[in-house]
Coordinates of C-alpha atoms in Angstrom, one line a residue:
Chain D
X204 CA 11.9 -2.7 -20.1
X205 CA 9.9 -5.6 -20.4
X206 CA 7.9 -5.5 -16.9
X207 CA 6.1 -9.3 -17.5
X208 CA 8.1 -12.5 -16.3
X209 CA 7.1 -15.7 -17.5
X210 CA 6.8 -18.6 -14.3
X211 CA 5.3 -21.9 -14.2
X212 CA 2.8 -22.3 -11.8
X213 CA 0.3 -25.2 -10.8
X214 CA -3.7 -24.4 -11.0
X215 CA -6.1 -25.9 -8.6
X216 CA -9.5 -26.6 -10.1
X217 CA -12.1 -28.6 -8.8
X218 CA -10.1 -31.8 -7.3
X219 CA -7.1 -31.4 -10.3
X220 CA -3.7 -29.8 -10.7
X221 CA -2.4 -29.2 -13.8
X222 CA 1.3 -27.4 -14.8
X223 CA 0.8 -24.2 -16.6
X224 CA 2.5 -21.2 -18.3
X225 CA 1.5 -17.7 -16.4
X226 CA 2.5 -14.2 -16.5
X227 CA 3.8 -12.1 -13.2
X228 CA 4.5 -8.6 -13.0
X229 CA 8.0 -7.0 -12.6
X230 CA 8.8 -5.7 -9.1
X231 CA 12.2 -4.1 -8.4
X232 CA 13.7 -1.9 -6.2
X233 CA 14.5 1.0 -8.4
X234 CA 16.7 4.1 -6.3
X235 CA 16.5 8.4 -6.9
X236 CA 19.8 9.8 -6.9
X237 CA 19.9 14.1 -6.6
X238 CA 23.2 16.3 -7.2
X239 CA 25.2 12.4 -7.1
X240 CA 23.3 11.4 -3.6
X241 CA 20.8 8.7 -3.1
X242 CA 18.0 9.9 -1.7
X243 CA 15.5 6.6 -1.5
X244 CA 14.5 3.3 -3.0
X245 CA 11.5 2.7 -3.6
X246 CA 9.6 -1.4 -5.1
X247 CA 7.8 -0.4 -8.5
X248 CA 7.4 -2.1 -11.7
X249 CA 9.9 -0.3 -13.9
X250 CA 8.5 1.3 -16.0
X251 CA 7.8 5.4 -16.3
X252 CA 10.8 5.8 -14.3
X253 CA 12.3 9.5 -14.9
X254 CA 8.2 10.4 -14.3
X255 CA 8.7 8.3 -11.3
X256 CA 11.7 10.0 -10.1
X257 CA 10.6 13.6 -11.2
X258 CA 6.4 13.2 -9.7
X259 CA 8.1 11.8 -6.4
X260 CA 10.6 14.9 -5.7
X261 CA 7.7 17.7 -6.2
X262 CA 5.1 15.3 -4.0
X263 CA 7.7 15.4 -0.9
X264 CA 8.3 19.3 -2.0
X265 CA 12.0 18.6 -2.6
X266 CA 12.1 19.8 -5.8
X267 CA 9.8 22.6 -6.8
X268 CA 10.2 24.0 -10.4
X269 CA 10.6 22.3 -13.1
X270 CA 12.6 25.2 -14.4
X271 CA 15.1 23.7 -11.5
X272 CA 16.2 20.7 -12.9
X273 CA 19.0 20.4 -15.3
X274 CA 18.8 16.8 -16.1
X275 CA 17.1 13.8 -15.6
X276 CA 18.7 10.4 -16.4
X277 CA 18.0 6.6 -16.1
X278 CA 21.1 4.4 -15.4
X279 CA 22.3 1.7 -17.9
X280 CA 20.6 -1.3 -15.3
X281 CA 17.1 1.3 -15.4
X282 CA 17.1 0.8 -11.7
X283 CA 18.2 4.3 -11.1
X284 CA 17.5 7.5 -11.7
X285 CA 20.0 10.7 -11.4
X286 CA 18.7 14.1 -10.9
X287 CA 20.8 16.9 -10.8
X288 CA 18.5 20.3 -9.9
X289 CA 18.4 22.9 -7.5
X290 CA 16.6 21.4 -4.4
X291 CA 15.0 22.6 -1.4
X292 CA 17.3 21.5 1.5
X293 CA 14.7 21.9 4.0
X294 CA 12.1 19.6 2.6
X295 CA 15.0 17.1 1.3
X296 CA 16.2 16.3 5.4
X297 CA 12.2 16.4 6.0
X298 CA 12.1 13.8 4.2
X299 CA 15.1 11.8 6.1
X300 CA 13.6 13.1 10.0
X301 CA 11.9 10.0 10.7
X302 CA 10.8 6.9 9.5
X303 CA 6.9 6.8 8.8
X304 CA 5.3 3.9 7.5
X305 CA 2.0 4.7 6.0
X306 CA -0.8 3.1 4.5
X307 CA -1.6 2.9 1.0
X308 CA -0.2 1.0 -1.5
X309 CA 3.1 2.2 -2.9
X310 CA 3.0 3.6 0.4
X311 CA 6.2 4.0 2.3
X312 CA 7.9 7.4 3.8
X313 CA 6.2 10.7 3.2
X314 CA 7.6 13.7 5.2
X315 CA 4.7 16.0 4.7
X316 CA 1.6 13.8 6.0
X317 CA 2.8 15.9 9.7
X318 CA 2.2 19.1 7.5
X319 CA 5.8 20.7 8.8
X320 CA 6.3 21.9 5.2
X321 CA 3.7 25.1 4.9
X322 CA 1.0 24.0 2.2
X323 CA -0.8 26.7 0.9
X324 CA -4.7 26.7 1.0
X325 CA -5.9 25.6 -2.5
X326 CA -7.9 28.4 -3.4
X327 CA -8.3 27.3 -7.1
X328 CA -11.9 27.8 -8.4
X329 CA -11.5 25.1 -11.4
X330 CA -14.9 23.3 -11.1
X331 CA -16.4 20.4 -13.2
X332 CA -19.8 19.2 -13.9
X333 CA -20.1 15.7 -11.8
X334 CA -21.4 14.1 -14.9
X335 CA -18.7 14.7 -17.1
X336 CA -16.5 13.7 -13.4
X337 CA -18.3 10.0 -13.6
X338 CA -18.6 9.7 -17.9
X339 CA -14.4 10.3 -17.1
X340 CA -14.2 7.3 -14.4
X341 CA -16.0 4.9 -16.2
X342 CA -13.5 4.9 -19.1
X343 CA -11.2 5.1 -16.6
X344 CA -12.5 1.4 -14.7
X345 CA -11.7 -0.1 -18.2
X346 CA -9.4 -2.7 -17.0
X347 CA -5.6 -1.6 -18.3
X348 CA -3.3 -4.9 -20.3
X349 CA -1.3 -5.5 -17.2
X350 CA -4.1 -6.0 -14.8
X351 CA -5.9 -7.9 -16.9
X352 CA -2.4 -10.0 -17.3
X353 CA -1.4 -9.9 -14.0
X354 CA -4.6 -9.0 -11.8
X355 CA -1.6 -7.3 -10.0
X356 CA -1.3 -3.2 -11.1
X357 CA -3.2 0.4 -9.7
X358 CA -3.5 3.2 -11.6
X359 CA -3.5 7.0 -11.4
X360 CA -4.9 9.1 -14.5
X361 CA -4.9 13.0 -14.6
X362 CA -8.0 14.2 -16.5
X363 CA -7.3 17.7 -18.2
X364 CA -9.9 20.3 -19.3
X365 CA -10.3 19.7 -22.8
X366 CA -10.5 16.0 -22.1
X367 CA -6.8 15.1 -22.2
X368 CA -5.6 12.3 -20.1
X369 CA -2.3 10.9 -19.1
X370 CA -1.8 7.7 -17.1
X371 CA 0.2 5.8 -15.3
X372 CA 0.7 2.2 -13.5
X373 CA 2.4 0.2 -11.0
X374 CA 2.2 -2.1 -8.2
X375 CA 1.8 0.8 -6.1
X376 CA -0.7 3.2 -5.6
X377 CA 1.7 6.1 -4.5
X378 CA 4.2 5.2 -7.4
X379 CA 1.0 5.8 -9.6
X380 CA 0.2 8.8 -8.9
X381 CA 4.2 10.2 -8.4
X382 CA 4.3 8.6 -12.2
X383 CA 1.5 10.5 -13.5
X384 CA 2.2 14.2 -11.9
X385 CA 5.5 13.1 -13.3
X386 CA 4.7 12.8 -16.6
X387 CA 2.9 16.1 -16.4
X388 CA 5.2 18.4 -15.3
X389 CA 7.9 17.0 -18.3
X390 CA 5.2 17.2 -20.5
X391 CA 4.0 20.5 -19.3
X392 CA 0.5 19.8 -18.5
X393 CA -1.2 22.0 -16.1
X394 CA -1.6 19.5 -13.4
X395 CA -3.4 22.6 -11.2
X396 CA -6.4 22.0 -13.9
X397 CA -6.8 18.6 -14.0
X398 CA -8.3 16.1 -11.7
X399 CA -6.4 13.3 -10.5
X400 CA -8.5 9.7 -10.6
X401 CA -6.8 6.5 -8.7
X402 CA -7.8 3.2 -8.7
X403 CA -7.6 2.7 -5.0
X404 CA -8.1 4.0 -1.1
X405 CA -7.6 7.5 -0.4
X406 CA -5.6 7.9 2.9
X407 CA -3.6 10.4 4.2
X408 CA -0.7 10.3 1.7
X409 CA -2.5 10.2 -1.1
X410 CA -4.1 13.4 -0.5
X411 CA -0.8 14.6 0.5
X412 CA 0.5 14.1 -2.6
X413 CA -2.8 15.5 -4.5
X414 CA -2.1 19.1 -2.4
X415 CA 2.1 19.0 -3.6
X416 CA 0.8 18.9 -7.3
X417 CA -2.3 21.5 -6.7
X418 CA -4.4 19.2 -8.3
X419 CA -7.7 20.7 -7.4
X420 CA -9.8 17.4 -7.1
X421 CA -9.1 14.2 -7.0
X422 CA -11.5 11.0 -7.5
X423 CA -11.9 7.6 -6.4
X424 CA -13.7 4.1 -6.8
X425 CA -13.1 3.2 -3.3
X426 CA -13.3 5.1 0.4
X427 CA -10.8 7.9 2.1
X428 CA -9.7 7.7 5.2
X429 CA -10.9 10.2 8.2
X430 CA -7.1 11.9 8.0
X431 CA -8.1 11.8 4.2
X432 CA -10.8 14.0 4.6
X433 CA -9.3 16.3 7.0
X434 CA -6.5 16.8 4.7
X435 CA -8.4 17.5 1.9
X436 CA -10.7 19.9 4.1
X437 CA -7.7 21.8 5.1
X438 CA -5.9 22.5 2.3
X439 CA -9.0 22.9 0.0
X440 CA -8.9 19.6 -2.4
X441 CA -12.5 18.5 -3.7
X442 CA -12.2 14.8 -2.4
X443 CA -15.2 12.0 -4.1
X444 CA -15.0 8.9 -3.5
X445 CA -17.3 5.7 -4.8
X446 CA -17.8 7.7 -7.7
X447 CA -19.4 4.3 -9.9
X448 CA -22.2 4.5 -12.4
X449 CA -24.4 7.7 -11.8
X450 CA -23.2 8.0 -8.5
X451 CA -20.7 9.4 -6.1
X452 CA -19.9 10.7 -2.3
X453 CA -18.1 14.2 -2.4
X454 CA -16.5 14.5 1.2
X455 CA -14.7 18.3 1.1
X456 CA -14.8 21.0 -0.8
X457 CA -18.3 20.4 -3.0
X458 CA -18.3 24.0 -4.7
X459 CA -16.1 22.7 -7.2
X460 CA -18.7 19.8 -8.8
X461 CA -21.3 21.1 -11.0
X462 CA -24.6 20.1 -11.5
Chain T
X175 CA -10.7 3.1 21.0
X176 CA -13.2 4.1 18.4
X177 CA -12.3 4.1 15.5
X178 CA -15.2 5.0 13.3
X179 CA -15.4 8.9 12.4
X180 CA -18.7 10.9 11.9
X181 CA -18.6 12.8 9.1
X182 CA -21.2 15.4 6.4
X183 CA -20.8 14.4 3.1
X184 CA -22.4 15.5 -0.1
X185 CA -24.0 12.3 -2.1
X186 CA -24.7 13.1 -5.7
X187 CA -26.7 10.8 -7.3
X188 CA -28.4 11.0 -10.7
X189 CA -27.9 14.9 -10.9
X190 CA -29.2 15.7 -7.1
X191 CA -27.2 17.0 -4.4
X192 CA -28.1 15.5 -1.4
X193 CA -25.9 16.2 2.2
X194 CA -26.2 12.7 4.5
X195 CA -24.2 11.1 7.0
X196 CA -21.4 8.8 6.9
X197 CA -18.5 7.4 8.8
X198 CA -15.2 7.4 8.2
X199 CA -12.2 5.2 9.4
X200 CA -9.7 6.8 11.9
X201 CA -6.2 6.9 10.4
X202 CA -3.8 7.8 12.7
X203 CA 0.1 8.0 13.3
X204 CA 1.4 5.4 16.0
X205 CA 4.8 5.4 17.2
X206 CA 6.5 2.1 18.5
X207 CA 9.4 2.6 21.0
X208 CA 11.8 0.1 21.6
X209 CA 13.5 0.3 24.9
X210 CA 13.4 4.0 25.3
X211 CA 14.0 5.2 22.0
X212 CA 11.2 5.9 18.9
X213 CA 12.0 3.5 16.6
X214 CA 9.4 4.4 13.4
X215 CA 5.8 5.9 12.6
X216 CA 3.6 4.0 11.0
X217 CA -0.3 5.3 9.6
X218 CA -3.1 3.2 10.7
X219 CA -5.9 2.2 12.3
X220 CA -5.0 2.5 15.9
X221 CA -6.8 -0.7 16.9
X222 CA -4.9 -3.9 17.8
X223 CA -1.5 -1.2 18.8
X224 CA 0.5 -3.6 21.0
X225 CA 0.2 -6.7 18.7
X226 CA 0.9 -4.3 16.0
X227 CA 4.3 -3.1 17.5
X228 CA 5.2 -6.6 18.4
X229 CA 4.3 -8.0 15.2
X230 CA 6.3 -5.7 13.5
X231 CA 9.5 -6.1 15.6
X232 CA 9.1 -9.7 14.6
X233 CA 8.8 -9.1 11.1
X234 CA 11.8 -7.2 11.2
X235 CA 14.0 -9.6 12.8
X236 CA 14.6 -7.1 15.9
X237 CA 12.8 -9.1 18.3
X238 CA 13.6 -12.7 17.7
X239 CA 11.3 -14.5 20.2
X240 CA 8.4 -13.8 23.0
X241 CA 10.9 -14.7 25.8
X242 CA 13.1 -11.5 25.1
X243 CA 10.5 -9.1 25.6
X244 CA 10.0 -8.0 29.0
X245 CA 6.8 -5.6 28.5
X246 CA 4.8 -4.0 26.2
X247 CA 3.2 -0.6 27.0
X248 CA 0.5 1.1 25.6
X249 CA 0.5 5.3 26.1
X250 CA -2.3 7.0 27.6
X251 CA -3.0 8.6 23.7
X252 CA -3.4 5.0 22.2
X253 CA -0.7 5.9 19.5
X254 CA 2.2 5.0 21.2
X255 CA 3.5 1.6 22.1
X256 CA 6.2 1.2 24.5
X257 CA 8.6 -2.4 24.4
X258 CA 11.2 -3.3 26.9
X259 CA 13.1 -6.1 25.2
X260 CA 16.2 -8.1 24.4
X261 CA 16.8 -7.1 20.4
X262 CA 19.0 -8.5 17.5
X263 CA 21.1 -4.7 17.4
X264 CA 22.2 -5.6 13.7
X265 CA 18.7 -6.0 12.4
X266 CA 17.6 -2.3 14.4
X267 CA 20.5 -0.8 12.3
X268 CA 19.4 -2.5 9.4
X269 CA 15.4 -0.9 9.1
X270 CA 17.5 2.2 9.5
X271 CA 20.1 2.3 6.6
X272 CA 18.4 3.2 4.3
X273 CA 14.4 4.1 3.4
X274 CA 13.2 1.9 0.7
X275 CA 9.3 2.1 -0.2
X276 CA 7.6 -0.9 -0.5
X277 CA 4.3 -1.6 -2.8
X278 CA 1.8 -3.2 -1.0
X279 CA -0.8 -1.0 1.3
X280 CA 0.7 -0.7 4.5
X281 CA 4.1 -0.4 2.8
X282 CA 7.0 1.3 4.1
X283 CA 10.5 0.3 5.1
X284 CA 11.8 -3.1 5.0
X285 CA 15.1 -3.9 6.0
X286 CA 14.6 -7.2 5.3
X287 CA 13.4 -7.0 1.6
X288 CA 17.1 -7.0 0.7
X289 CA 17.7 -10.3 2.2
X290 CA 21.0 -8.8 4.2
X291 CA 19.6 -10.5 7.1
X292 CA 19.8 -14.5 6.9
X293 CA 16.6 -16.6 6.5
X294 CA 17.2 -20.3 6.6
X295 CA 15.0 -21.7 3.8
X296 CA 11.5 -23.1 5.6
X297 CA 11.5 -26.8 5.6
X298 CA 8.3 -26.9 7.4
X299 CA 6.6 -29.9 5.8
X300 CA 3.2 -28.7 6.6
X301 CA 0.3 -29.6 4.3
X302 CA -3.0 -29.1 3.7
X303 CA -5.3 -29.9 1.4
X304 CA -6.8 -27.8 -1.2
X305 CA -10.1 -27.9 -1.0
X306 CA -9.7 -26.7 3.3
X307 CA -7.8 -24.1 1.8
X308 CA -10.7 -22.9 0.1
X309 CA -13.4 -23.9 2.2
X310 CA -11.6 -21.4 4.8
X311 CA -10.6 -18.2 2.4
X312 CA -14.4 -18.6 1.1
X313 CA -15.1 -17.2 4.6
X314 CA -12.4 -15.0 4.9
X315 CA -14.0 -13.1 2.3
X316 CA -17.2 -12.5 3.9
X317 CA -17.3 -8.7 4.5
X318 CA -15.6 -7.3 7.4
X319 CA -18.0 -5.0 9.6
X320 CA -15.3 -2.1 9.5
X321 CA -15.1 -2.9 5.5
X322 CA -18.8 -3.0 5.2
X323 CA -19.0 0.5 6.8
X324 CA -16.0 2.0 5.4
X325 CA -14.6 0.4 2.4
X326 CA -11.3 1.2 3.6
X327 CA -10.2 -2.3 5.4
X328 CA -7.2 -4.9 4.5
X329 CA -8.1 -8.1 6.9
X330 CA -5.3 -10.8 7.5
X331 CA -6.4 -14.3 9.0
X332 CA -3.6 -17.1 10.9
X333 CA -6.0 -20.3 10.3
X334 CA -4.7 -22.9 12.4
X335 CA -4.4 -26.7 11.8
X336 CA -7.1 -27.1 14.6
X337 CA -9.5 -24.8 12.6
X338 CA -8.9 -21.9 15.1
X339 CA -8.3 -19.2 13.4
X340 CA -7.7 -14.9 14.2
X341 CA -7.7 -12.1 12.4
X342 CA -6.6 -8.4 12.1
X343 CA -7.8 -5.2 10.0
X344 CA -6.0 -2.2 8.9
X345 CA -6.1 0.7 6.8
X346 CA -3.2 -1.1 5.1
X347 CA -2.2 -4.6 4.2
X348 CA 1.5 -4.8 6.1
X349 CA -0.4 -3.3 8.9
X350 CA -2.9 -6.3 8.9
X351 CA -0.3 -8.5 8.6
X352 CA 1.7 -7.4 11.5
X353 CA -1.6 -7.2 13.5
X354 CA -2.5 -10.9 13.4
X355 CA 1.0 -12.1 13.4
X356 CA 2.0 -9.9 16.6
X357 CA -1.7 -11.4 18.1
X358 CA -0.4 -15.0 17.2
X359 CA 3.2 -14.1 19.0
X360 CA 1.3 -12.6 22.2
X361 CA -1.4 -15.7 22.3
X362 CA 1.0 -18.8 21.7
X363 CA -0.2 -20.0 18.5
X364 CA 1.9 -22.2 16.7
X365 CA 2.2 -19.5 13.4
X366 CA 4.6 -21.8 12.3
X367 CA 2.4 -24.5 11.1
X368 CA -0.5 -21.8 10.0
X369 CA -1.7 -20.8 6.6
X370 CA -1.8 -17.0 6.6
X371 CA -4.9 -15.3 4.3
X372 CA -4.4 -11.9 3.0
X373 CA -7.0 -9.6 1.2
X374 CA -4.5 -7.8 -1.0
X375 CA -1.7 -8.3 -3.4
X376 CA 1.7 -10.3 -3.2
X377 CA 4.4 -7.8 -3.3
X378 CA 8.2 -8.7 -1.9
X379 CA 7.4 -7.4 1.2
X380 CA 4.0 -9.2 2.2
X381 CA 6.0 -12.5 1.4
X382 CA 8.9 -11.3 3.4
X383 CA 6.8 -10.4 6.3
X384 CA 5.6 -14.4 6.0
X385 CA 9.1 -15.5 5.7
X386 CA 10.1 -13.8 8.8
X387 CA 7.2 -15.3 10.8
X388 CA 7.8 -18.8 9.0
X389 CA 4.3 -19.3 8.0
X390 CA 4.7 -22.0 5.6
X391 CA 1.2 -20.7 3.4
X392 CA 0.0 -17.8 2.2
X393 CA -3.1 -17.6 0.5
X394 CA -4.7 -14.3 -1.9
X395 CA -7.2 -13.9 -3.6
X396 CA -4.8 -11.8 -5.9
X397 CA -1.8 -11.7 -7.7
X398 CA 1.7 -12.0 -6.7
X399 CA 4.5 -9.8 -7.9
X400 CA 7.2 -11.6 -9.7
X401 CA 9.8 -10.5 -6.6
X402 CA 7.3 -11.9 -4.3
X403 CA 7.1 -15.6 -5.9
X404 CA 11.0 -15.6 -6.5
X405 CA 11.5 -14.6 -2.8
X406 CA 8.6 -17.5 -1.7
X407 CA 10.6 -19.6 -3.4
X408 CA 14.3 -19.5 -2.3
X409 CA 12.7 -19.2 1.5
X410 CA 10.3 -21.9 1.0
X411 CA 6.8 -20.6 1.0
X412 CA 3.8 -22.0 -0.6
X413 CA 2.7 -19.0 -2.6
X414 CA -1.2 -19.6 -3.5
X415 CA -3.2 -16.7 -5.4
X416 CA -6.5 -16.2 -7.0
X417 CA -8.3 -18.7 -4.6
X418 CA -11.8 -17.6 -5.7
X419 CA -14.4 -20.6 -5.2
X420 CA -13.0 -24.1 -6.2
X421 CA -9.7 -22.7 -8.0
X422 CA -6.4 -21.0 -6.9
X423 CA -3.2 -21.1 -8.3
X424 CA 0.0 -22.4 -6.6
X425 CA 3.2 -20.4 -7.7
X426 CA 5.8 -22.2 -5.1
X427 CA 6.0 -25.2 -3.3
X428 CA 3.1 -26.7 -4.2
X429 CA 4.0 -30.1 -1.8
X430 CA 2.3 -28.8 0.8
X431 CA -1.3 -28.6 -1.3
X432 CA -2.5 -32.0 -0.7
X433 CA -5.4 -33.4 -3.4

C-alpha cells in the first residue's frame, strides 16, 4: 500500500507564503478480526499489517503460540486482518473489561498494564556488552525515509545476537513495537534473545508489551516512566534509557549489560 | 500531589559503571466517573485530575457545556475523579461501542474519530497573524521543568487573543490536551477564539480533540498525519506544523494566518 499522500500546503517563511507540493503520512483505522469476530481497531499507517495483527495478539497474551494459529489474512481494502487460531479466552475478555487509555504513542487499551494476566519473572540470563548496546542505537538514530518524508513516524527494531535486525514503523509507538515482535514470531526469530530498541518514551505499556514477548532488554533514546521502571523491576526486563553517544541510564536489572 | 519519583539507577558512561540518583515521573491509572458509574481508565500523570476528567468529557461530546455539570469530585487517592452532570447519552454509548486505538501519545479510544457524532464545520473567522504565532510557540518550546527533569513530558498551551495563555503537561499528548482544554472549560476562557500549541504529532485524534473544543488553530512543531489534515479540513481547522523559528507550514484554512 502506498502509505504517502500527496496535499498542497502553504509555507510561511519570513513575512511570505508560497503554495507548495508536500508529502503526509497514511493514517487509517485498520481492525483485527479472530475465529470471524472483531476484536479492536486500532489508527496505524498500513503497512506491516499481518505483523501488526499477529505482534498485537501475543502483547495482550491473547494468542500464545505461534504453533496456534492457522491463518493469517489481510482483507481485499488491507484494512483488516482475520485470524483464525486457538486463543486464550481469558486474556481475550481481559482485554474487553474496561476501557484504559494509556499513554504512549500508539497507545490505546492494554489489559495487562493491571498485571491480572500472571507474567512470569524473566529469569533470562542473555546479557550484552553496553558498547555493542549503544554502537547498535546509533545505527539505529539513522533517520528512516518516512520520517525524513514526513517528520511524522516512531520506530521499534529488535536487535538479535549475531547482529540481525528487523524493524518496523508507524505513527504509533505501540503499533511499532506489536509490528516488529510480529514480524519475529512469522519469521521465527527468537525474540527472548534479542533486545528491543524504540524510538520513543517508555511508559507502562511499553514495557508491558516488552515482558509478553520475553524480550530481555529493551532500549531507549528518551526517559521511562516510574510505572516503567517498576514494571520492568518486577518482571525482570533490563530497562536503559538515554542511551546516546557513549552514554546511557540503566534503570532495572543491570546484570544483564556488560562491560 | 507529587509527582516526581526517587529512584537508583546505574549510569554507564564511557565504559564505567557508576550507581546515581534520579527521578522519575509518576504514571498512574486515574479513573473518571460520570454520575455514579466508571466510565474509562486512563495512564497519566495524576496532576491537573479534575480538568483532565472534564476536558475529556468535553472532548468526547458527553458533556456538552459547563452549565450541565453540577460538581466535580476528586477521591481522597487523587486517581479518581467524580462528575455529577447533565450528559449527551448517545455520545456515552458511543466511546463505548467499540475500542479503537488511536496514535498519538495519550491515545486511546475515540468515539468521535469516526465522525458518527455531528460536528458543524467551524466558521470561526478568527485570525492571527503569523509572525504572533511564532513569536508565542518560540516560548512554548522553552523546556518544561517536569521535561527538564524527566524527559518524559507532552505540554499543551490555549494562547488567548489577550496574550493570556495556560498550559498543561502529561505523560501523554491527548492527556495534555484534555488537561488545558478542561482548565479553559473550568476558568471561562473563550477556547473558541484560542490557538491551541501542542508538543507532539498530528494524528486524527489530536485534531479531533480540537474540533470538539472548536479551537479554530492548532499549531506543532511536527507533522500531521494525512487523517488529521483531511479531518482539519472538512471541520474547519487551521492545521499549522513545523513552526520552528520564522517558518511553519499551513495545511488547512490558511485564512485565518494573517501576513
Amino acid at each position: 500500500m502506498e502509505v504517502l499522500k500527496k496535499i498542497l500546503i502553504h509555507k510561511y517563511d519570513k513575512g511570505e507564503m508560497t503554495e507548495v507540493d508536500d508529502v503526509s503520512i497514511l493514517e487509517e483505522r485498520v481492525s483485527f478480526y479472530l475465529n470471524g469476530e472483531k476484536v479492536i481497531s486500532t489508527m496505524c499507517i498500513p503497512i506491516d499489517t499481518e505483523a501488526h495483527a499477529v505482534g498485537f495478539m501475543f502483547s495482550e497474551g491473547v494468542i500464545e503460540r505461534m504453533d496456534d494459529i492457522d491463518s493469517v489474512r489481510v482483507g481485499d481494502d488491507g484494512l483488516s486482518v482475520y485470524i483464525e487460531a486457538k486463543i486464550n479466552e481469558a486474556n481475550l475478555k481481559h482485554l474487553y473489561k474496561e476501557k484504559t487509555l494509556v499513554s504512549g504513542c500508539g497507545g490505546g487499551v492494554s489489559g495487562n498494564v493491571d498485571s491480572t494476566i500472571e507474567i512470569p519473572f524473566n529469569e533470562n540470563r542473555f546479557s550484552l556488552r553496553a558498547e555493542y548496546i549503544l554502537e547498535r542505537i546509533g545505527l539505529f538514530y539513522k533517520e528512516s525515509e518516512l520520517y525524513r518524508l514526513t517528520g511524522c513516524v516512531h520506530k521499534a527494531m529488535l536487535v538479535f545476537e549475531d547482529g540481525k535486525a528487523i524493524e518496523s514503523e508507524d505513527i504509533g509507538r505501540h503499533n511499532a513495537i506489536d509490528k516488529v515482535a510480529g514480524k519475529a514470531r512469522m519469521s521465527g526469530y527468537e525474540i527472548e534473545r534479542s533486545i528491543l530498541m524504540v524510538s520513543g518514551r517508555l511508559s507502562s505499556e511499553m514495557v508491558v508489551k516488552a515482558v509478553m514477548h520475553r524480550v530481555p532488554i529493551v532500549v531507549s533514546r528518551t526517559a521511562p516512566t516510574f510505572l516503567g521502571v517498576k514494571t520492568a523491576f518486577t518482571h525482570g526486563v533490563t530497562l536503559c534509557g538515554f542511551a546516546r553517544g557513549d552514554r546511557m541510564n540503566i534503570y532495572t536489572h543491570e546484570e544483564r549489560i556488560l562491560l
